[in-house]
mmCIF file with all atom_site columns, C-alpha atoms in Angstrom:
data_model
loop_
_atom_site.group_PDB
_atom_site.id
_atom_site.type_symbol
_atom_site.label_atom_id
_atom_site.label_alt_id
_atom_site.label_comp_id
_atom_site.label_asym_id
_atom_site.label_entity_id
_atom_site.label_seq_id
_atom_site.pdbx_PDB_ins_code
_atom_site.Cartn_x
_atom_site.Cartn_y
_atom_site.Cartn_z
_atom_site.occupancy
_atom_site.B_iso_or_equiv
_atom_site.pdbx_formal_charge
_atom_site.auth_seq_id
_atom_site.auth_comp_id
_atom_site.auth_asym_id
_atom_site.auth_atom_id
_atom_site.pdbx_PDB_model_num
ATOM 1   C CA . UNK X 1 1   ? 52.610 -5.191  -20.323 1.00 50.00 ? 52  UNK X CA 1
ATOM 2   C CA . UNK X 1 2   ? 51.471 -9.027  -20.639 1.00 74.00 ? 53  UNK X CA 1
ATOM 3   C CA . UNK X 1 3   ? 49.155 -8.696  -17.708 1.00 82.00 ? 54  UNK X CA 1
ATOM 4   C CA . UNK X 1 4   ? 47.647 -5.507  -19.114 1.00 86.00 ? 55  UNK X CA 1
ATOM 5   C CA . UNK X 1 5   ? 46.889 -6.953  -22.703 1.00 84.00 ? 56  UNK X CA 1
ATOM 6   C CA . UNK X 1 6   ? 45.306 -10.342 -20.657 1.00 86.00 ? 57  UNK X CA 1
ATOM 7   C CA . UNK X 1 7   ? 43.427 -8.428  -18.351 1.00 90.00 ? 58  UNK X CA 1
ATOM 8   C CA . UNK X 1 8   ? 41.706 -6.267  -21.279 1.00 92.00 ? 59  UNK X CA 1
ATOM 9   C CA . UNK X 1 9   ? 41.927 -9.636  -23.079 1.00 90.00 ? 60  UNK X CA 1
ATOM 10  C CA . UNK X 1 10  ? 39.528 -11.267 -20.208 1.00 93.00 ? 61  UNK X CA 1
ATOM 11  C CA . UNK X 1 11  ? 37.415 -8.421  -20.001 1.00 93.00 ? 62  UNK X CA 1
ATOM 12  C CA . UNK X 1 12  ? 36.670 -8.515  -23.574 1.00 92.00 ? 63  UNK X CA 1
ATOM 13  C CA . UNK X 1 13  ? 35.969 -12.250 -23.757 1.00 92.00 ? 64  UNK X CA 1
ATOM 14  C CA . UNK X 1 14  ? 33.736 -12.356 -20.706 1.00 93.00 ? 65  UNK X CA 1
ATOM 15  C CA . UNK X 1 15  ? 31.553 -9.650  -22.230 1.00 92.00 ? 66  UNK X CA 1
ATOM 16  C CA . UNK X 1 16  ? 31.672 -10.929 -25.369 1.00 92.00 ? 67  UNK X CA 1
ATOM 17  C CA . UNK X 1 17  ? 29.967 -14.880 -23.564 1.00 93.00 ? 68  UNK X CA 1
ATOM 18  C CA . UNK X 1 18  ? 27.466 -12.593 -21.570 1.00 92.00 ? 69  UNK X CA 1
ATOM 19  C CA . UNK X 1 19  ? 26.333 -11.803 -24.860 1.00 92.00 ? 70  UNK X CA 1
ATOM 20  C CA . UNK X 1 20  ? 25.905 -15.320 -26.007 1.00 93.00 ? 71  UNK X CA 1
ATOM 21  C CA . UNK X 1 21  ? 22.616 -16.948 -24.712 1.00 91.00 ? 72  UNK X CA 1
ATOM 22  C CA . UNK X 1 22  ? 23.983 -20.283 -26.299 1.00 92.00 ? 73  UNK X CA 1
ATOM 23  C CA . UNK X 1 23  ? 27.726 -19.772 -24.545 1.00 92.00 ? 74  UNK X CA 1
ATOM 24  C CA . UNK X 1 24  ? 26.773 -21.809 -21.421 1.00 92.00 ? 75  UNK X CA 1
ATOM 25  C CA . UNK X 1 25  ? 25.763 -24.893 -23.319 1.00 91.00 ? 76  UNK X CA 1
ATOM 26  C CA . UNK X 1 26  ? 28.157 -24.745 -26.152 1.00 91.00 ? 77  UNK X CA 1
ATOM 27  C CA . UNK X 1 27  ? 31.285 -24.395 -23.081 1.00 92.00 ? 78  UNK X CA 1
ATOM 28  C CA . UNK X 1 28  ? 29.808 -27.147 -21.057 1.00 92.00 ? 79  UNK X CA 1
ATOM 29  C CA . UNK X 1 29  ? 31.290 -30.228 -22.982 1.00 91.00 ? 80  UNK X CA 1
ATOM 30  C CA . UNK X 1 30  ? 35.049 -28.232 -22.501 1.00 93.00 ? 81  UNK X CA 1
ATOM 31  C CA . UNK X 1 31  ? 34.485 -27.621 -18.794 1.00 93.00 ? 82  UNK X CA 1
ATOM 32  C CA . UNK X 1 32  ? 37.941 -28.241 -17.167 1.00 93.00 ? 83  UNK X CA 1
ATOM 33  C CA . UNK X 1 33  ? 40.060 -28.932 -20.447 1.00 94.00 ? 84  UNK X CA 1
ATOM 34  C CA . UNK X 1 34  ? 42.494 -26.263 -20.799 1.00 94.00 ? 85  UNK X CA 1
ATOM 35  C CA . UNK X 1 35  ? 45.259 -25.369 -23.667 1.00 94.00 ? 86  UNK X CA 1
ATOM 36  C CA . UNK X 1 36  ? 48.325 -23.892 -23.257 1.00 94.00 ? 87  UNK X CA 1
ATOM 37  C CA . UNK X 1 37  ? 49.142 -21.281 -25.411 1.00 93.00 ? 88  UNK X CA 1
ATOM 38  C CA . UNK X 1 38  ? 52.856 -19.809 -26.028 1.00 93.00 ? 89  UNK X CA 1
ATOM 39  C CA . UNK X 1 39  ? 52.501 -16.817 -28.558 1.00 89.00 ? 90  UNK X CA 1
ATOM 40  C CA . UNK X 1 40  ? 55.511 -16.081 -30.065 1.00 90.00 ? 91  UNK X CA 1
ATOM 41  C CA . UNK X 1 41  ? 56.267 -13.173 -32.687 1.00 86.00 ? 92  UNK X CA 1
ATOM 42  C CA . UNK X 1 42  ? 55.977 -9.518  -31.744 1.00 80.00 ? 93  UNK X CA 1
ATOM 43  C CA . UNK X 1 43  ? 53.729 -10.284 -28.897 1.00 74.00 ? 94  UNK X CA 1
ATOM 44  C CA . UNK X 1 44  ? 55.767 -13.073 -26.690 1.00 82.00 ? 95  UNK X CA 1
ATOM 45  C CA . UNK X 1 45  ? 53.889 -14.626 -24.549 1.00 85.00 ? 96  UNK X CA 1
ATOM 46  C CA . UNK X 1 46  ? 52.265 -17.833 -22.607 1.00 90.00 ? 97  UNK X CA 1
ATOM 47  C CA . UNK X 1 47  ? 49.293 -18.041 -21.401 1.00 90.00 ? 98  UNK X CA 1
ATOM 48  C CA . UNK X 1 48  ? 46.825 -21.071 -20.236 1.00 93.00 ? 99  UNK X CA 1
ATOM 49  C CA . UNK X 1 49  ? 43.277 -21.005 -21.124 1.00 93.00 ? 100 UNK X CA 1
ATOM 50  C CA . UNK X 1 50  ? 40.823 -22.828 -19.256 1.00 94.00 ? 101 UNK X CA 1
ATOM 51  C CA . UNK X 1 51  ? 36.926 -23.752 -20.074 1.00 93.00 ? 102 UNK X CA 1
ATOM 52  C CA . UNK X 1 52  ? 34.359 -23.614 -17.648 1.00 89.00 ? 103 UNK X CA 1
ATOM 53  C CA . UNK X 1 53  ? 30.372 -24.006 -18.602 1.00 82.00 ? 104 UNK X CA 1
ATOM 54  C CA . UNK X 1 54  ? 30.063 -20.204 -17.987 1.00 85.00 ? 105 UNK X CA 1
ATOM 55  C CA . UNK X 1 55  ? 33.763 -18.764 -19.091 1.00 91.00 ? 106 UNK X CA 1
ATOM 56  C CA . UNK X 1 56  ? 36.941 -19.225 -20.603 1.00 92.00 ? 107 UNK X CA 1
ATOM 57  C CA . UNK X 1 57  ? 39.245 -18.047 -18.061 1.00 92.00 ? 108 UNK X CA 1
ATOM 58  C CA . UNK X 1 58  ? 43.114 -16.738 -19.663 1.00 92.00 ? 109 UNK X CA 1
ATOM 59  C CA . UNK X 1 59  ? 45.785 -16.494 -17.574 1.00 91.00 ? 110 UNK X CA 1
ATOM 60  C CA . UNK X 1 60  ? 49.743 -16.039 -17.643 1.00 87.00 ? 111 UNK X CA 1
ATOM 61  C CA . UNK X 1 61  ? 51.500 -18.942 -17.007 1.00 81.00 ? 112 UNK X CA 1
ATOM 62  C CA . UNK X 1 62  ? 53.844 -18.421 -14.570 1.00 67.00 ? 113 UNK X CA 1
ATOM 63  C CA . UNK X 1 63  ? 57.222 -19.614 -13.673 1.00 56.00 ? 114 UNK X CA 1
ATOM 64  C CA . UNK X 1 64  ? 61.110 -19.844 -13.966 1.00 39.00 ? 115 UNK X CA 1
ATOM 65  C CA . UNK X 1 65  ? 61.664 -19.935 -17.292 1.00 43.00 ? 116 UNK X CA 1
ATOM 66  C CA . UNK X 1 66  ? 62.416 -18.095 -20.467 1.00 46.00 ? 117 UNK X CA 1
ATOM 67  C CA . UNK X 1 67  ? 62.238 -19.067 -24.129 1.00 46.00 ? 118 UNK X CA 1
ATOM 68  C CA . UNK X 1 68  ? 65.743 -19.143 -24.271 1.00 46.00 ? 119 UNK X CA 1
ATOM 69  C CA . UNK X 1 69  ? 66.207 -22.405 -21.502 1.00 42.00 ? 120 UNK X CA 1
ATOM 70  C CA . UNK X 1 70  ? 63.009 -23.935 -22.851 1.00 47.00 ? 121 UNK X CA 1
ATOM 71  C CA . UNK X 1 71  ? 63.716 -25.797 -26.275 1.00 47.00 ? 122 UNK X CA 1
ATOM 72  C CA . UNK X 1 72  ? 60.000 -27.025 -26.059 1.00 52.00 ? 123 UNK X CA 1
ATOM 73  C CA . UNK X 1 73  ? 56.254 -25.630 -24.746 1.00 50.00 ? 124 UNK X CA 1
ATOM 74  C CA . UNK X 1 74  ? 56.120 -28.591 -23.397 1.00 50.00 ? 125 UNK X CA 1
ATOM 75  C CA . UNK X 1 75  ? 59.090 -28.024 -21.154 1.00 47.00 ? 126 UNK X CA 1
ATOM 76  C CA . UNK X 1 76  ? 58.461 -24.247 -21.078 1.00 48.00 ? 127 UNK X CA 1
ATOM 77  C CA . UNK X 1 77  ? 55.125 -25.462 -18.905 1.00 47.00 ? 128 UNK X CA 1
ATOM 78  C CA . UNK X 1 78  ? 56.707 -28.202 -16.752 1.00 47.00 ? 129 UNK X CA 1
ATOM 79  C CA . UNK X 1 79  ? 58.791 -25.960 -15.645 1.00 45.00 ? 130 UNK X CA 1
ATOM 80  C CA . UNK X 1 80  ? 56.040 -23.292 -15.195 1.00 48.00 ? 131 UNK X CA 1
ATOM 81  C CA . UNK X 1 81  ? 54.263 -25.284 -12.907 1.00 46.00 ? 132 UNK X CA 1
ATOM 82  C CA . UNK X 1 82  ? 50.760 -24.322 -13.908 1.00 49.00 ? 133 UNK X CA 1
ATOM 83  C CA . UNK X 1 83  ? 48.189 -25.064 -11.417 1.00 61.00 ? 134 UNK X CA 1
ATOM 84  C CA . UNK X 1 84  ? 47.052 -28.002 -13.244 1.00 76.00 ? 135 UNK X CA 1
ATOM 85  C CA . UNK X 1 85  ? 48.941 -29.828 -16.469 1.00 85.00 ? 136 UNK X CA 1
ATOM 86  C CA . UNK X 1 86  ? 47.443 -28.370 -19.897 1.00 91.00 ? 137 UNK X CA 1
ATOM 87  C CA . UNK X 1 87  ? 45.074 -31.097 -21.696 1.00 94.00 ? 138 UNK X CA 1
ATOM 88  C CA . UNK X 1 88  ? 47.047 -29.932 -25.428 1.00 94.00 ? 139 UNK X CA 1
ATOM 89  C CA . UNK X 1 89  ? 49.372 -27.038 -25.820 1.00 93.00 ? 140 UNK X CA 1
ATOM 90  C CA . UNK X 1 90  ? 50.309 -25.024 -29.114 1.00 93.00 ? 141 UNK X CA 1
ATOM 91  C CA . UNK X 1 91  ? 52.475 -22.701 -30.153 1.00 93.00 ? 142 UNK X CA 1
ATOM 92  C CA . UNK X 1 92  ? 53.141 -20.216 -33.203 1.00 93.00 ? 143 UNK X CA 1
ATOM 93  C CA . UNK X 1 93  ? 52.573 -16.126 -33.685 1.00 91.00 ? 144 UNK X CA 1
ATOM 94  C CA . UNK X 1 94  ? 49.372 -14.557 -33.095 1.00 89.00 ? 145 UNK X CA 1
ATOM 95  C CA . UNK X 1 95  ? 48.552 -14.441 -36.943 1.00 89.00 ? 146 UNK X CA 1
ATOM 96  C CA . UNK X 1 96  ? 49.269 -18.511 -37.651 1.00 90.00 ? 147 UNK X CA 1
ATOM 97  C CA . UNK X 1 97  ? 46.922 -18.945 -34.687 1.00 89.00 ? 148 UNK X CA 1
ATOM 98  C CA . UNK X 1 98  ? 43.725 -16.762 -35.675 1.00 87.00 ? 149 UNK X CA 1
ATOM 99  C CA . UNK X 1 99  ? 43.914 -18.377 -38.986 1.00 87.00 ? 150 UNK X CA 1
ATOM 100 C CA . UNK X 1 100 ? 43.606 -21.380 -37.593 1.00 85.00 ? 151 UNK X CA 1
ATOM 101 C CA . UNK X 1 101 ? 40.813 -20.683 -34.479 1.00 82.00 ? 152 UNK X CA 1
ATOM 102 C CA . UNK X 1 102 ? 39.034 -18.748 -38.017 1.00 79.00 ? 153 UNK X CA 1
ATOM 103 C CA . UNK X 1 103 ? 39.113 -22.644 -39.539 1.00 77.00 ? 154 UNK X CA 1
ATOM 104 C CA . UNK X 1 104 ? 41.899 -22.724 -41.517 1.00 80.00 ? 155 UNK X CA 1
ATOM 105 C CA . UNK X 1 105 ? 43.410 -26.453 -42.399 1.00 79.00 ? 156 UNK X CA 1
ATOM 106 C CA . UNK X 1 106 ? 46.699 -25.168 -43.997 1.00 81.00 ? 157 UNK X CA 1
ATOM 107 C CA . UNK X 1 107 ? 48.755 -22.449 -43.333 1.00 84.00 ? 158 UNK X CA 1
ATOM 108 C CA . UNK X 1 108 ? 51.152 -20.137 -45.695 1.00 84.00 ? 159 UNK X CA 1
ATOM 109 C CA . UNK X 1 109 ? 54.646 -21.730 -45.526 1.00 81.00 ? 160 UNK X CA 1
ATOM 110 C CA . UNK X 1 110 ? 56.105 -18.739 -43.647 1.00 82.00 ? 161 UNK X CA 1
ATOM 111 C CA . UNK X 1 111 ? 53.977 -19.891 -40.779 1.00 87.00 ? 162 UNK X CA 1
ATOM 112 C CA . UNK X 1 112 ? 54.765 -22.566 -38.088 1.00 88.00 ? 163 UNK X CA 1
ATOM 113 C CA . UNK X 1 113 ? 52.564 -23.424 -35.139 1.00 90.00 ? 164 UNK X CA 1
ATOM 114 C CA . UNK X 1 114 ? 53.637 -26.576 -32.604 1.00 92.00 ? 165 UNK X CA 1
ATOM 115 C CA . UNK X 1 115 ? 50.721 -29.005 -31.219 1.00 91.00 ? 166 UNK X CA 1
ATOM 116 C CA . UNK X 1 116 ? 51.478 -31.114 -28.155 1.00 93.00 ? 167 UNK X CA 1
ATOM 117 C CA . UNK X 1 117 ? 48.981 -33.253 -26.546 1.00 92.00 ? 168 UNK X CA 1
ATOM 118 C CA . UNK X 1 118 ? 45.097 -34.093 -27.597 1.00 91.00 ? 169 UNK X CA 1
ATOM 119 C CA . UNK X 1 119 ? 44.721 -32.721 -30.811 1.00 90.00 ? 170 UNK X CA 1
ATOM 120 C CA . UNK X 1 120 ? 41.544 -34.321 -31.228 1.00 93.00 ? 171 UNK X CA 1
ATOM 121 C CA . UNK X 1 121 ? 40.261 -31.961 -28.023 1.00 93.00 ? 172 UNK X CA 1
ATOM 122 C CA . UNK X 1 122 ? 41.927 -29.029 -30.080 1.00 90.00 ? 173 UNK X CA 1
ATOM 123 C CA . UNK X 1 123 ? 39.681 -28.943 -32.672 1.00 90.00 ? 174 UNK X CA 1
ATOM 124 C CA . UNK X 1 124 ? 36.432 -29.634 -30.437 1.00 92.00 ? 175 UNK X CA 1
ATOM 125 C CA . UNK X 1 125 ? 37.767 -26.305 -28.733 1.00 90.00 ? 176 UNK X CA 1
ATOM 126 C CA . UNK X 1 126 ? 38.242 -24.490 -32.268 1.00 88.00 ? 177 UNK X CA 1
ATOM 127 C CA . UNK X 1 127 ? 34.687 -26.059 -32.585 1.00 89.00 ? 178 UNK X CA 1
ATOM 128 C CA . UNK X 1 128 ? 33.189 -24.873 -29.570 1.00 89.00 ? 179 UNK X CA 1
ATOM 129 C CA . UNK X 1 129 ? 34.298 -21.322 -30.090 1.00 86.00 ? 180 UNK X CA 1
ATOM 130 C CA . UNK X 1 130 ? 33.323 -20.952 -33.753 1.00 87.00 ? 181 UNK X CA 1
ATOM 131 C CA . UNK X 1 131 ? 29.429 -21.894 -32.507 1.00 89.00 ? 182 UNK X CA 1
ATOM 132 C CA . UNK X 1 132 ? 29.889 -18.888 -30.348 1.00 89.00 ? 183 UNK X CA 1
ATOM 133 C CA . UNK X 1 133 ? 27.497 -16.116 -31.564 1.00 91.00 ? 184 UNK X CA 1
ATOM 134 C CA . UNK X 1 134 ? 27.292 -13.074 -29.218 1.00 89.00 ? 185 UNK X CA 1
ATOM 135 C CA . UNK X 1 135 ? 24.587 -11.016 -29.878 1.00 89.00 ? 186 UNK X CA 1
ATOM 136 C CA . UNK X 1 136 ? 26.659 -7.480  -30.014 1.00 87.00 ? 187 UNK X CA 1
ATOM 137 C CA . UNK X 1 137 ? 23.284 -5.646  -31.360 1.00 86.00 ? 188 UNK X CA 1
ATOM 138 C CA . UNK X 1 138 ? 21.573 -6.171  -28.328 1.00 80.00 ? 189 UNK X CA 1
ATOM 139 C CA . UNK X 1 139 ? 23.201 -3.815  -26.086 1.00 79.00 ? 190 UNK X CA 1
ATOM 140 C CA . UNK X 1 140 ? 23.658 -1.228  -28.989 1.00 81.00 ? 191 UNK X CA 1
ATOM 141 C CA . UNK X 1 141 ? 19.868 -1.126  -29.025 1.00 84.00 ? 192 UNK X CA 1
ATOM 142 C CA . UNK X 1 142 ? 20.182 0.271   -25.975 1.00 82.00 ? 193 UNK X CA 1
ATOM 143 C CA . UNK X 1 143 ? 21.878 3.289   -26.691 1.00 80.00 ? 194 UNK X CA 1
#
């Protein structure tokens, strides 16, 4: 089910940059940083994401463990072995984390999300994406 969600996920995304005459330039300062990402809630699940000047590739991070054996992301990816080490990695439920990539500074008590590594390259990310401005009329034009 994972792989399904990612895969429409990825889709989605890469459409979404096509769309963007900006996206190559504004991705181009993140080109090889990547951020691992451990959802956790209802949808359970970890993922890297990786910047390139033309995409922002998602994929599962695979490996050995389960939540249950890792008592940190951090350990949850050593052990997954990801092709390369993740720059920062965070963690909390889908909701904590689009308020946050949507520019929240705080979130509601009830919330948690877990930063490891550069969170100084965590924000230029949340940066990077916010400048982001597909142009979603242009191929409705079309129609």
């Amino acid at each position: 089910m994972n792989e399904r969600l990612l895969t429409i996920a990825q889709g989605a995304l890469d459409r979404a940059l096509a769309l963007d005459p900006e996206a190559e330039a504004i991705l181009e300062a993140l080109s090889g940083k990547r951020v691992a990402v451990h959802l956790v809630g209802a949808v359970s699940m970890h993922l890297v994401v990786e910047f390139s000047a033309a995409r922002i590739l998602l994929e599962q991070a695979v490996g050995q463990v389960d939540d249950k054996h890792a008592s940190t992301d951090a350990q949850y990816f050593a052990a997954a072995r990801p092709r390369r080490e993740a720059d920062v990695s965070i963690s909390g439920s889908v909701s904590a984390l689009l308020l946050l990539a949507r520019g929240a500074n705080e979130l509601p008590s009830t919330m948690q999300v877990k930063v490891h590594g550069d969170i100084a390259l965590l924000q230029q990310m949340r940066d990077a994406v916010a400048r982001l401005r597909p142009d979603f009329e242009e191929p409705l034009a079309r129609l």
